[in-house]
Amino acid sequence: MGKNSIGSTISYFFLGEYFSDALRTTITVVLPIILFFYMGNPEAAKGIGVGALLISLTDLPDNRLNKLKTALSSIIVFFATTLVVSSVLDQVYLTAVVVVIAAFSFSMFAVYGQKLSLIGTMALIVCTFVMGLHPARPLYFSSYILLGGVWYYVISLIQILLRPYRSLHHAIFECLMSSALFLNAKAKNYDVDIPLDLQQKEAIKLHIKVNQKHELIRNLLLTDKYAMNPDNPKGRLLLERTRLLIDLYEQLNAVHYDYVLVRETLATGPSLKLIATLIELLAKELEQLGRHVRSAKAYKGEVATNIEYYQKRVMLLQEMELLNENQRKIVLKVVSNMNDIVRIIEMIRGNERTPGQHLQELSGPISYPLFITGDRFSIKEHLTLKSPIFRFSLRLAICFLFGFLLIWQLEPSKYSYWLFLTLVIVARPKFSITWKRNLQRLKGSLGGVVIGLVIVYFVKSPAVLLSFSVIFLLGFYAFNRLNYTISVLFITPAVILTLGSYQGHFDHIVHDRIIFTVLGCVIAIFATYLFPVWDSRQLKAKISRATTDTLHYLQVAIERKENLGENISRMARKNANLSLSALSEAIESASQEPMRKHIDFNGLYGVQSTIYQINAIITSIYLSVNHKPEQADSLLVDRIVSNLSDGTVIQNNAELDSDEVYLYHDGDHSTKQKLAHIAALSCQFNRFSAGFRG
């Protein structure tokens, strides 16, 4: 990475949403603390400060109406939780009962979706803070927590009223940046020095990342009634950008061939290098586009059709004249695909649609609610050990009970609540995520302790120490959504410096911070074996779902959207992408589980790779303007269905090789040739998935 790239990245961070949100949140939290301490009311300062601090962590990117709902839910839950827990603190055993029940109940909030799940988690953290602060006047302290929550969300809601689409612009920016990385990965397919297996794994990871960005954009935009109002011009513009982003990703994904064959076919001459350079230039343009697209205005700048891009393109077309027929067909297809990408980039740049229909523009009525990944609310369905949410809730409640039993055996400490705080933060339903969180928290906590001790050694002024703690709080907020380890690295010295400045005994604070953090991490890890949720046991179901959605996508691509309608076509594509992402995440999670030694990961990676390649070729059929349903060879389609269908007995199913694929090559990458390629890949899939069938 060059100096300019590093400088741009640093500049973006300090001018971007994460840092500006962190600055606003830090000021919102610190301001009432300073004000009420100055007025001589430390109880109000702590209550309002803690209320604003904790409720701020429920404030995720969202539209106006959803953020208002989150604000009301968080404020009510926080107030009720604080009042109940603080009222029973004088009765030790009752406190344990109440908090253990809270651990189970708040964890079950996950049944009602991600937003309420986060509110439940933060409410449980409120329980731990109340135990640590042990307020003398429960009602007063609960009222201060209420005021802190109201104060924070008033500021947050004012911001979103003034800039309602800020988070959406940022999500589009991140999607374009991820798409640029994805396209850069595609360019490596044409570099003979890079092994295809390594490149494929990188591309699949980026595929997951881009799809996550698409989901965020859908949920921010399609659930916003104001933006979706047909009379809202800004909403129409953002909807158009979103649709173009998804069309763009289709084109990026369609840049896919049998790369082994492509490398062999274009081995001589500069064609491969020129193609790679052109794709890299398009990726650079996407990155530049992303850095400016947060503005709702059209802009002019570095464009995909710049001089360097045109020069390389002309060189490639000149080189094409020297190629044979097969080589020329490959190059023409790549150039055509890049032209489509350039057109979509130009459309996003200009914030307007072109009149042509070449790029699969959306036509016909689209039912947008279908494309929102909703949560299914049914508490009765989850009151069983078959539910991962119920298993985790029960496990966390037992962890809290064990934590109380352990603390009662240790020397009394006012910081013992850090054990429960650690449990809430690091304990997750899946072993892999719990293990990752443990490592992140331990590394961040130990690093933060070192930083805190160094500052305490050199700085003695309480005012300066508190100033450092505010800076560290800002760092915590800035990295909270980016990197958990770094955020813990910031919050740990902030806690040490703040508590030490008011209470002294830095050594005691550091000692307890380390001890109770380590104890919480150990309990969380061992507890994962209690009512476990193993992704390794769900791999068969994930593979089955991915192949089912892939086959449905294939049928839709063959039939064309004109015959089926936009809703069915786009839903089929979305489901195929999401099920592949779910499978990829399950494989990654299973690779961290204790029984990983007994799993054939080479076979799993083969399954993942072939489904990914098949989906890319299906997208190529879906986008082809020359495709007609009657061009689909029924024998090839039957063969693909047979290989991908779960539990089907395969007969006379010798693998297609590259030469056999070329028998179907009747011109310009026809549907028959693409289906033959899919059939060859489906044979590979059948071999890779043999151990995961039945």
XYZ file of C-alpha atoms in Angstrom:
694
model
C 0.000 0.000 0.000
C 1.460 3.327 -1.083
C 1.697 6.524 0.898
C -1.262 8.034 -0.949
C -3.437 5.000 -0.185
C -2.450 5.078 3.485
C -3.108 8.807 3.623
C -6.509 8.383 1.964
C -7.453 5.589 4.358
C -6.472 7.659 7.407
C -8.278 10.691 6.008
C -11.412 8.640 5.335
C -11.363 7.208 8.870
C -11.267 10.623 10.538
C -13.834 12.111 8.157
C -16.022 9.000 7.969
C -19.077 7.810 9.852
C -17.287 5.701 12.481
C -15.115 8.483 13.856
C -17.765 11.222 13.608
C -20.274 8.978 15.409
C -17.632 8.184 18.021
C -16.928 11.888 18.568
C -20.625 12.722 18.887
C -21.224 9.808 21.278
C -18.194 10.613 23.434
C -19.287 14.230 23.841
C -22.854 13.120 24.605
C -21.623 10.731 27.321
C -18.954 12.934 28.881
C -20.829 16.253 28.888
C -23.463 15.387 31.566
C -20.792 13.703 33.707
C -18.693 16.876 33.773
C -21.754 19.073 34.274
C -23.217 17.182 37.242
C -19.863 16.646 38.955
C -19.286 20.379 38.644
C -22.727 20.958 40.182
C -21.808 18.667 43.101
C -24.131 15.767 42.253
C -21.883 12.726 41.664
C -24.815 10.282 41.845
C -26.521 12.001 38.909
C -23.217 12.234 37.043
C -22.605 8.487 37.348
C -26.202 7.497 36.621
C -26.724 9.701 33.582
C -23.218 8.959 32.295
C -23.642 5.186 32.623
C -27.116 5.379 31.094
C -25.849 7.301 28.061
C -22.735 5.111 27.784
C -24.586 1.794 27.732
C -27.612 2.823 25.701
C -25.339 4.249 23.001
C -24.241 0.694 22.212
C -27.793 -0.177 21.114
C -27.667 2.612 18.527
C -26.816 0.885 15.250
C -27.191 2.339 11.729
C -30.893 2.448 10.887
C -33.630 4.601 9.409
C -35.648 7.153 11.390
C -38.682 5.077 12.315
C -36.693 1.999 13.325
C -34.263 4.104 15.350
C -37.176 5.691 17.222
C -38.541 2.211 18.029
C -35.093 1.116 19.229
C -34.812 4.240 21.393
C -38.164 3.677 23.111
C -37.517 -0.051 23.659
C -34.003 0.533 25.034
C -35.034 3.328 27.394
C -37.964 1.363 28.859
C -35.978 -1.886 29.261
C -32.976 -0.106 30.800
C -35.108 1.775 33.334
C -37.075 -1.322 34.400
C -33.905 -3.433 34.636
C -32.068 -0.848 36.739
C -35.007 -0.387 39.082
C -35.561 -4.114 39.694
C -31.889 -5.056 40.135
C -30.956 -2.051 42.300
C -33.978 -2.718 44.533
C -32.826 -6.241 45.479
C -29.083 -5.608 45.872
C -29.254 -5.687 49.663
C -30.462 -9.298 49.519
C -27.595 -11.320 48.092
C -29.469 -14.507 47.260
C -32.398 -12.657 45.741
C -29.973 -10.651 43.630
C -28.491 -13.887 42.305
C -31.932 -15.260 41.454
C -33.035 -12.057 39.719
C -29.839 -11.705 37.654
C -29.791 -15.398 36.644
C -33.406 -15.088 35.466
C -32.442 -11.885 33.647
C -29.562 -13.704 31.915
C -31.994 -16.271 30.520
C -34.794 -13.830 29.682
C -32.677 -11.175 27.995
C -30.843 -13.806 25.946
C -34.207 -15.041 24.693
C -34.768 -11.577 23.195
C -32.849 -12.967 20.192
C -36.105 -14.695 19.186
C -37.442 -11.273 18.218
C -34.609 -10.327 15.919
C -31.151 -8.800 15.922
C -32.155 -5.387 17.272
C -33.988 -6.707 20.326
C -31.219 -9.260 20.822
C -28.742 -6.385 21.157
C -31.076 -4.546 23.543
C -31.294 -7.710 25.652
C -27.513 -8.059 25.734
C -27.048 -4.441 26.772
C -29.794 -4.759 29.420
C -27.830 -7.652 30.889
C -24.728 -5.444 30.926
C -26.844 -2.843 32.754
C -27.455 -5.526 35.419
C -23.722 -6.006 35.878
C -23.053 -2.263 36.128
C -25.806 -1.820 38.691
C -24.258 -4.617 40.787
C -20.889 -2.890 40.561
C -22.147 0.610 41.354
C -24.557 -0.613 44.088
C -26.630 2.599 44.183
C -27.949 3.651 47.594
C -31.209 5.075 46.198
C -32.655 2.678 43.560
C -35.444 4.933 42.288
C -33.223 7.984 41.975
C -30.471 6.030 40.243
C -32.974 4.372 37.877
C -34.314 7.820 37.024
C -30.791 8.998 36.239
C -30.296 5.974 33.954
C -33.586 6.923 32.284
C -32.425 10.520 31.818
C -29.116 9.331 30.392
C -30.901 7.156 27.859
C -33.319 9.907 26.867
C -30.477 12.445 26.604
C -28.421 10.199 24.346
C -31.253 9.285 21.978
C -32.495 12.871 21.733
C -29.083 13.814 20.287
C -28.998 10.722 18.056
C -32.518 11.307 16.714
C -31.782 14.971 16.036
C -28.822 13.884 13.947
C -30.855 11.421 11.887
C -33.613 13.990 11.374
C -31.045 16.431 10.002
C -29.252 13.774 7.920
C -31.731 10.920 7.414
C -29.737 9.025 4.783
C -26.265 9.342 6.277
C -25.973 5.688 7.314
C -27.353 4.541 3.976
C -24.796 6.593 2.061
C -22.080 5.075 4.226
C -23.398 1.547 3.635
C -23.347 2.156 -0.134
C -19.798 3.460 0.202
C -18.697 0.313 2.057
C -20.461 -1.865 -0.505
C -18.552 -0.192 -3.343
C -15.260 -0.555 -1.480
C -15.953 -4.260 -0.889
C -16.925 -4.633 -4.546
C -13.604 -3.063 -5.536
C -11.741 -5.613 -3.426
C -13.836 -8.378 -4.980
C -13.013 -7.175 -8.509
C -9.325 -6.966 -7.619
C -9.541 -10.598 -6.529
C -11.103 -11.436 -9.908
C -8.119 -9.858 -11.666
C -5.837 -12.369 -9.967
C -7.518 -15.171 -11.923
C -5.574 -13.937 -14.946
C -2.231 -13.903 -13.132
C -0.521 -17.235 -13.772
C 1.793 -16.685 -10.797
C -1.105 -16.857 -8.305
C -2.488 -20.341 -7.484
C -6.172 -20.549 -8.359
C -7.075 -22.377 -5.146
C -5.816 -19.531 -2.957
C -7.477 -16.942 -5.168
C -10.777 -18.812 -5.055
C -10.812 -18.831 -1.248
C -10.133 -15.098 -1.198
C -12.921 -14.450 -3.716
C -15.430 -16.474 -1.674
C -14.607 -14.510 1.497
C -15.150 -11.257 -0.383
C -18.353 -12.659 -1.886
C -19.674 -13.131 1.669
C -18.606 -9.612 2.622
C -20.297 -7.982 -0.379
C -23.517 -9.901 0.270
C -23.493 -8.725 3.894
C -23.248 -5.135 2.642
C -26.163 -5.750 0.272
C -28.265 -7.051 3.172
C -27.465 -3.981 5.276
C -28.433 -1.650 2.431
C -31.699 -3.534 1.846
C -32.644 -3.340 5.516
C -31.744 0.352 5.787
C -33.582 1.384 2.638
C -36.478 -1.002 2.076
C -37.755 -0.683 5.665
C -37.690 3.126 5.460
C -41.246 4.226 4.621
C -40.108 7.785 3.968
C -37.395 6.767 1.504
C -39.698 4.312 -0.267
C -42.374 6.966 -0.799
C -42.706 7.385 -4.598
C -42.865 11.163 -4.113
C -39.493 11.279 -2.315
C -36.821 12.164 -4.939
C -33.874 11.387 -2.639
C -35.400 8.034 -1.781
C -35.882 7.266 -5.485
C -32.246 8.167 -6.137
C -31.007 5.912 -3.347
C -33.264 3.074 -4.476
C -31.835 3.403 -7.968
C -28.292 3.347 -6.603
C -29.090 0.213 -4.646
C -30.507 -1.550 -7.658
C -27.476 -0.543 -9.701
C -25.162 -1.838 -6.967
C -26.817 -5.250 -7.153
C -26.669 -5.195 -10.958
C -23.007 -4.244 -10.643
C -22.329 -7.214 -8.406
C -24.034 -9.486 -10.935
C -21.601 -8.259 -13.564
C -18.626 -8.654 -11.227
C -19.688 -12.186 -10.418
C -20.242 -12.988 -14.087
C -16.539 -12.366 -14.809
C -16.012 -16.079 -14.377
C -14.732 -18.834 -16.604
C -12.831 -22.064 -16.443
C -9.721 -20.149 -15.450
C -7.425 -23.133 -15.869
C -8.593 -23.351 -19.466
C -8.348 -19.569 -19.919
C -4.782 -19.515 -18.629
C -3.824 -22.366 -20.930
C -5.593 -20.858 -23.949
C -4.069 -17.377 -23.494
C -0.715 -18.572 -22.147
C 1.230 -16.921 -24.955
C 1.157 -13.206 -25.574
C 0.211 -10.258 -23.357
C -3.576 -10.839 -23.322
C -3.758 -12.217 -19.767
C -1.722 -9.364 -18.344
C -3.761 -6.758 -20.223
C -7.041 -8.261 -18.984
C -5.767 -8.277 -15.401
C -4.644 -4.646 -15.710
C -8.015 -3.547 -17.122
C -9.905 -5.265 -14.305
C -7.593 -3.661 -11.738
C -8.284 -0.239 -13.281
C -12.025 -0.869 -12.965
C -11.502 -1.879 -9.326
C -9.601 1.369 -8.753
C -12.492 3.302 -10.291
C -14.952 1.536 -7.990
C -12.816 2.557 -5.036
C -12.746 6.171 -6.216
C -16.486 6.027 -6.817
C -17.013 4.730 -3.292
C -15.082 7.615 -1.743
C -17.461 10.121 -3.320
C -20.764 8.289 -3.538
C -21.881 9.255 -0.029
C -22.928 12.544 -1.590
C -26.354 12.571 -3.215
C -24.998 14.815 -5.980
C -23.474 13.720 -9.263
C -19.742 14.261 -9.449
C -16.930 14.272 -11.910
C -13.568 12.726 -11.244
C -11.420 9.778 -12.185
C -13.636 7.675 -14.400
C -13.493 4.133 -15.676
C -13.154 5.500 -19.200
C -9.936 7.387 -18.426
C -6.954 7.529 -20.764
C -5.078 4.614 -19.196
C -8.131 2.366 -19.351
C -8.750 3.261 -23.010
C -5.112 2.731 -23.918
C -5.029 -0.741 -22.354
C -8.363 -1.613 -23.927
C -7.124 -0.588 -27.390
C -3.968 -2.651 -26.845
C -6.092 -5.677 -25.922
C -8.311 -5.272 -28.988
C -5.224 -4.956 -31.197
C -3.748 -8.062 -29.617
C -7.027 -9.875 -30.245
C -6.481 -9.592 -34.002
C -3.463 -11.880 -33.627
C -5.340 -14.565 -31.702
C -7.007 -17.711 -32.968
C -10.772 -18.241 -32.895
C -11.009 -19.778 -29.406
C -8.712 -17.158 -27.896
C -10.653 -14.348 -29.561
C -13.965 -15.587 -28.170
C -12.625 -15.527 -24.611
C -11.209 -12.028 -24.965
C -14.406 -10.715 -26.581
C -16.489 -12.069 -23.714
C -14.217 -10.445 -21.115
C -14.282 -7.102 -22.968
C -18.087 -7.249 -23.246
C -18.386 -7.928 -19.524
C -16.060 -5.033 -18.680
C -18.073 -2.737 -20.946
C -21.192 -3.602 -18.950
C -19.363 -2.836 -15.697
C -18.245 0.530 -17.105
C -21.832 1.386 -18.068
C -23.139 0.654 -14.572
C -20.326 2.704 -13.013
C -21.232 5.609 -15.267
C -24.893 5.268 -14.289
C -24.015 5.363 -10.579
C -21.713 8.332 -11.144
C -24.403 10.314 -12.888
C -27.217 9.239 -10.564
C -29.362 8.544 -13.589
C -30.519 5.625 -15.653
C -29.653 5.057 -19.296
C -32.540 4.460 -21.677
C -31.123 1.227 -23.030
C -32.286 -2.158 -21.777
C -28.929 -3.871 -22.212
C -28.093 -4.029 -18.511
C -31.081 -5.938 -17.190
C -32.804 -2.813 -15.906
C -35.604 -3.379 -13.489
C -38.943 -3.478 -15.199
C -42.361 -4.399 -13.994
C -43.726 -4.275 -10.475
C -41.274 -5.255 -7.730
C -42.514 -6.254 -4.297
C -39.752 -4.767 -2.155
C -40.872 -6.267 1.196
C -39.979 -9.694 -0.216
C -36.323 -8.687 -0.315
C -36.101 -7.779 3.378
C -34.617 -10.543 5.501
C -37.197 -10.507 8.280
C -37.181 -12.203 11.663
C -39.826 -14.757 12.541
C -41.261 -14.066 15.991
C -42.584 -17.131 17.792
C -41.409 -17.643 21.355
C -43.219 -21.003 21.646
C -41.134 -22.499 18.846
C -37.960 -21.666 20.774
C -38.923 -23.082 24.173
C -37.170 -26.344 23.386
C -33.624 -27.677 23.489
C -33.758 -27.956 19.701
C -33.610 -24.153 19.525
C -30.047 -22.697 19.493
C -31.411 -19.539 21.172
C -32.964 -21.504 24.036
C -29.810 -23.605 24.479
C -27.629 -20.517 24.652
C -29.988 -18.698 27.031
C -30.016 -21.668 29.376
C -26.240 -21.951 29.156
C -25.677 -18.265 29.957
C -28.050 -18.451 32.937
C -26.049 -21.417 34.294
C -22.809 -19.467 33.715
C -24.173 -16.600 35.807
C -25.250 -18.997 38.552
C -21.798 -20.572 38.581
C -20.277 -17.064 38.627
C -22.199 -16.172 41.772
C -21.179 -19.425 43.465
C -17.549 -18.773 42.548
C -17.539 -15.156 43.754
C -19.011 -16.150 47.104
C -15.980 -18.402 47.609
C -13.488 -15.657 46.811
C -12.363 -12.641 48.786
C -15.048 -9.908 48.463
C -14.290 -7.343 45.757
C -16.241 -4.365 44.466
C -15.028 -5.224 40.947
C -16.291 -8.813 40.870
C -19.026 -7.672 38.485
C -16.337 -7.680 35.768
C -16.672 -11.461 35.716
C -20.346 -11.169 34.701
C -19.547 -8.361 32.282
C -16.975 -10.596 30.591
C -19.475 -13.464 30.388
C -22.061 -11.273 28.673
C -19.542 -9.963 26.164
C -17.617 -13.116 25.200
C -20.219 -15.886 25.582
C -21.865 -16.611 22.229
C -24.067 -19.457 20.977
C -21.322 -20.909 18.764
C -17.990 -22.231 20.013
C -16.003 -20.535 17.225
C -17.358 -17.054 17.982
C -16.950 -17.553 21.747
C -13.340 -18.658 21.246
C -12.617 -15.699 18.974
C -14.201 -13.243 21.420
C -12.183 -14.711 24.287
C -8.913 -14.216 22.462
C -9.887 -10.694 21.428
C -10.924 -9.694 24.947
C -7.831 -11.181 26.564
C -5.470 -9.539 24.090
C -7.269 -6.206 24.305
C -7.523 -6.282 28.106
C -3.882 -7.223 28.708
C -2.662 -4.661 26.171
C -4.935 -2.027 27.706
C -3.645 -2.811 31.202
C -0.074 -2.238 30.024
C -1.019 1.085 28.421
C -2.896 2.152 31.562
C 0.013 1.279 33.869
C 2.517 3.135 31.688
C 0.363 6.285 31.753
C -0.184 6.025 35.522
C 3.583 5.629 36.035
C 4.413 8.829 34.138
C 1.299 10.963 34.853
C 0.168 11.856 38.358
C -2.382 14.596 37.737
C -5.996 13.295 38.046
C -7.187 15.908 35.535
C -4.687 14.720 32.929
C -5.523 11.072 33.639
C -9.226 11.781 33.136
C -8.421 13.593 29.892
C -6.608 10.465 28.709
C -9.614 8.356 29.679
C -11.876 10.532 27.490
C -9.489 10.049 24.553
C -9.512 6.287 25.125
C -13.310 6.329 25.308
C -13.322 8.036 21.916
C -11.041 5.292 20.579
C -13.354 2.622 21.971
C -16.360 4.068 20.142
C -14.375 4.630 16.939
C -13.326 0.963 16.692
C -16.299 -0.709 18.365
C -17.878 -1.678 15.027
C -14.568 -2.164 13.246
C -12.283 -4.206 15.486
C -13.277 -5.589 18.883
C -9.686 -6.205 20.037
C -8.699 -2.583 19.444
C -11.887 -1.311 21.072
C -11.079 -3.339 24.229
C -7.513 -2.045 24.020
C -8.973 1.467 24.353
C -11.737 0.890 26.898
C -9.498 -0.966 29.379
C -7.144 1.963 30.138
C -10.166 4.300 30.090
C -11.733 2.243 32.911
C -8.462 1.951 34.849
C -7.685 5.671 34.643
C -11.242 6.743 35.508
C -11.687 4.431 38.510
C -8.132 5.003 39.704
C -8.479 8.768 39.537
C -11.540 8.717 41.792
C -10.815 5.765 44.047
C -7.044 5.319 43.942
C -5.494 1.827 44.330
C -4.508 1.383 40.693
C -2.789 -1.907 41.536
C -5.987 -3.329 43.022
C -8.038 -2.232 39.997
C -5.557 -3.795 37.539
C -5.350 -7.006 39.581
C -9.136 -7.430 39.643
C -9.521 -6.460 36.005
C -7.147 -9.249 34.956
C -8.434 -11.893 37.395
C -12.145 -11.468 36.713
C -11.652 -11.090 32.970
C -9.664 -14.333 32.799
C -12.205 -16.149 35.005
C -15.072 -14.975 32.796
C -13.270 -16.125 29.646
C -12.492 -19.556 31.111
C -16.087 -20.094 32.265
C -17.430 -19.023 28.854
C -15.151 -21.456 26.990
C -15.942 -24.469 29.169
C -19.646 -23.618 29.075
C -19.745 -23.989 25.283
C -19.748 -27.769 25.855
C -22.977 -27.345 27.839
C -25.926 -27.394 25.417
C -23.498 -26.801 22.523
C -24.366 -25.369 19.119
C -22.013 -27.010 16.614
C -21.856 -25.778 13.025
C -20.108 -28.999 12.057
C -23.385 -30.836 12.645
C -25.286 -28.468 10.382
C -23.037 -28.778 7.349
C -25.186 -31.348 5.575
C -28.295 -29.159 5.894
C -26.353 -26.067 4.751
C -25.038 -27.919 1.683
C -28.513 -29.190 0.868
C -29.986 -25.682 1.133
C -27.224 -24.186 -1.005
C -27.686 -26.769 -3.767
C -31.486 -26.417 -3.688
C -31.260 -22.635 -4.055
C -28.619 -23.001 -6.767
C -30.832 -25.348 -8.792
C -33.767 -22.965 -8.420
C -31.562 -20.103 -9.601
C -30.517 -22.213 -12.596
C -34.133 -22.908 -13.548
C -34.941 -19.196 -13.248
C -31.918 -18.224 -15.367
C -32.910 -20.705 -18.064
C -36.514 -19.477 -18.144
C -35.446 -15.781 -18.123
C -37.030 -13.110 -15.993
C -39.387 -12.006 -18.774
C -41.272 -15.270 -18.338
C -41.191 -15.391 -14.537
C -41.273 -11.784 -13.376
C -38.741 -9.655 -11.502
C -39.716 -10.803 -8.018
C -39.105 -14.507 -8.657
C -35.911 -13.882 -10.643
C -34.270 -11.553 -8.155
C -35.359 -13.570 -5.125
C -33.841 -16.698 -6.664
C -30.536 -14.911 -7.157
C -30.615 -13.425 -3.660
C -31.397 -16.784 -2.013
C -28.613 -18.526 -3.946
C -26.099 -15.917 -2.779
C -27.284 -15.947 0.839
C -27.338 -19.745 1.146
C -23.802 -19.904 -0.254
C -22.734 -17.258 2.271
C -24.400 -19.244 5.085
C -22.564 -22.405 3.991
C -19.248 -20.540 3.825
C -19.755 -19.109 7.317
C -20.654 -22.562 8.661
C -17.478 -24.054 7.157
C -15.382 -21.269 8.661
C -17.039 -21.771 12.041
C -16.648 -25.567 11.912
C -12.919 -25.146 11.213
C -12.575 -23.627 14.714
C -14.520 -26.317 16.562
C -12.906 -29.086 18.656
C -14.017 -31.892 16.298
C -12.438 -30.226 13.249
C -9.842 -33.007 12.962
C -12.593 -35.441 12.048
C -14.003 -33.289 9.229
C -12.917 -33.495 5.582
C -12.282 -29.793 5.016
C -10.709 -30.390 1.608
C -14.036 -31.865 0.551
C -15.936 -28.949 2.130
C -13.780 -26.349 0.418
C -14.315 -28.234 -2.839
C -18.094 -28.142 -2.298
C -17.943 -24.434 -1.467
C -15.782 -23.612 -4.484
C -17.840 -25.561 -7.023
C -21.152 -24.079 -5.838
C -19.596 -20.615 -6.016
C -18.374 -21.234 -9.576
C -21.708 -22.712 -10.626
C -23.574 -19.668 -9.284
C -21.237 -17.365 -11.203
C -21.896 -19.195 -14.480
C -25.643 -19.210 -13.791
C -25.402 -15.434 -13.349
C -23.704 -15.272 -16.744
C -26.680 -17.118 -18.281
C -29.101 -14.875 -16.379
C -27.423 -11.735 -17.737
C -26.985 -12.963 -21.308
C -29.107 -10.930 -23.735
C -28.782 -13.651 -26.360
C -30.039 -16.497 -24.173
C -33.360 -18.144 -24.993
C -35.003 -20.888 -22.895
C -35.017 -23.329 -25.802
C -31.206 -23.167 -25.959
C -30.926 -25.136 -22.707
C -29.885 -28.732 -23.391
C -32.297 -30.868 -21.363
C -29.787 -33.711 -21.021
C -27.213 -31.372 -19.506
C -29.795 -29.822 -17.189
C -30.928 -33.288 -16.031
C -27.324 -34.219 -15.391
C -26.752 -31.078 -13.313
C -29.929 -31.671 -11.306
C -28.931 -35.300 -10.707
C -25.473 -34.343 -9.448
C -26.607 -31.503 -7.213
C -29.761 -33.108 -5.813
C -29.365 -34.591 -2.353
C -29.333 -38.366 -2.068
C -29.746 -39.070 -5.791
C -28.122 -42.223 -7.128
C -25.689 -41.267 -9.878
C -25.522 -43.604 -12.879
C -23.109 -43.476 -15.822
C -21.781 -40.190 -14.532
C -18.251 -39.901 -15.804
C -16.756 -36.450 -15.329
C -16.837 -33.998 -18.172
C -13.378 -32.767 -19.057
C -12.330 -29.540 -20.753
C -12.402 -31.052 -24.246
C -15.957 -32.280 -23.716
C -16.971 -28.840 -22.538
C -15.651 -27.380 -25.761
C -17.823 -29.753 -27.822
C -20.702 -27.544 -26.757
C -18.909 -24.339 -27.649
C -20.993 -23.295 -30.641
C -20.077 -19.642 -30.834
C -20.046 -16.796 -28.363
C -20.062 -18.626 -25.026
C -23.466 -20.112 -25.682
C -25.919 -21.411 -23.115
C -25.008 -24.978 -24.070
C -21.334 -24.357 -23.393
C -22.108 -22.748 -20.047
C -24.378 -25.637 -19.072
C -21.658 -28.079 -20.066
C -19.257 -26.203 -17.805
C -21.802 -26.355 -14.962
C -22.265 -30.082 -15.614
C -18.505 -30.604 -15.324
C -18.460 -28.662 -12.061
C -21.485 -30.585 -10.757
C -19.530 -33.814 -11.280
C -16.759 -32.352 -9.144
C -19.333 -31.326 -6.568
C -20.687 -34.870 -6.486
C -17.223 -36.186 -5.713
C -16.415 -33.554 -3.076
C -19.771 -33.915 -1.314
C -19.783 -37.722 -1.154
C -18.889 -37.716 2.540
C -21.639 -35.233 3.416
C -24.561 -36.988 1.725
C -27.014 -39.516 3.107
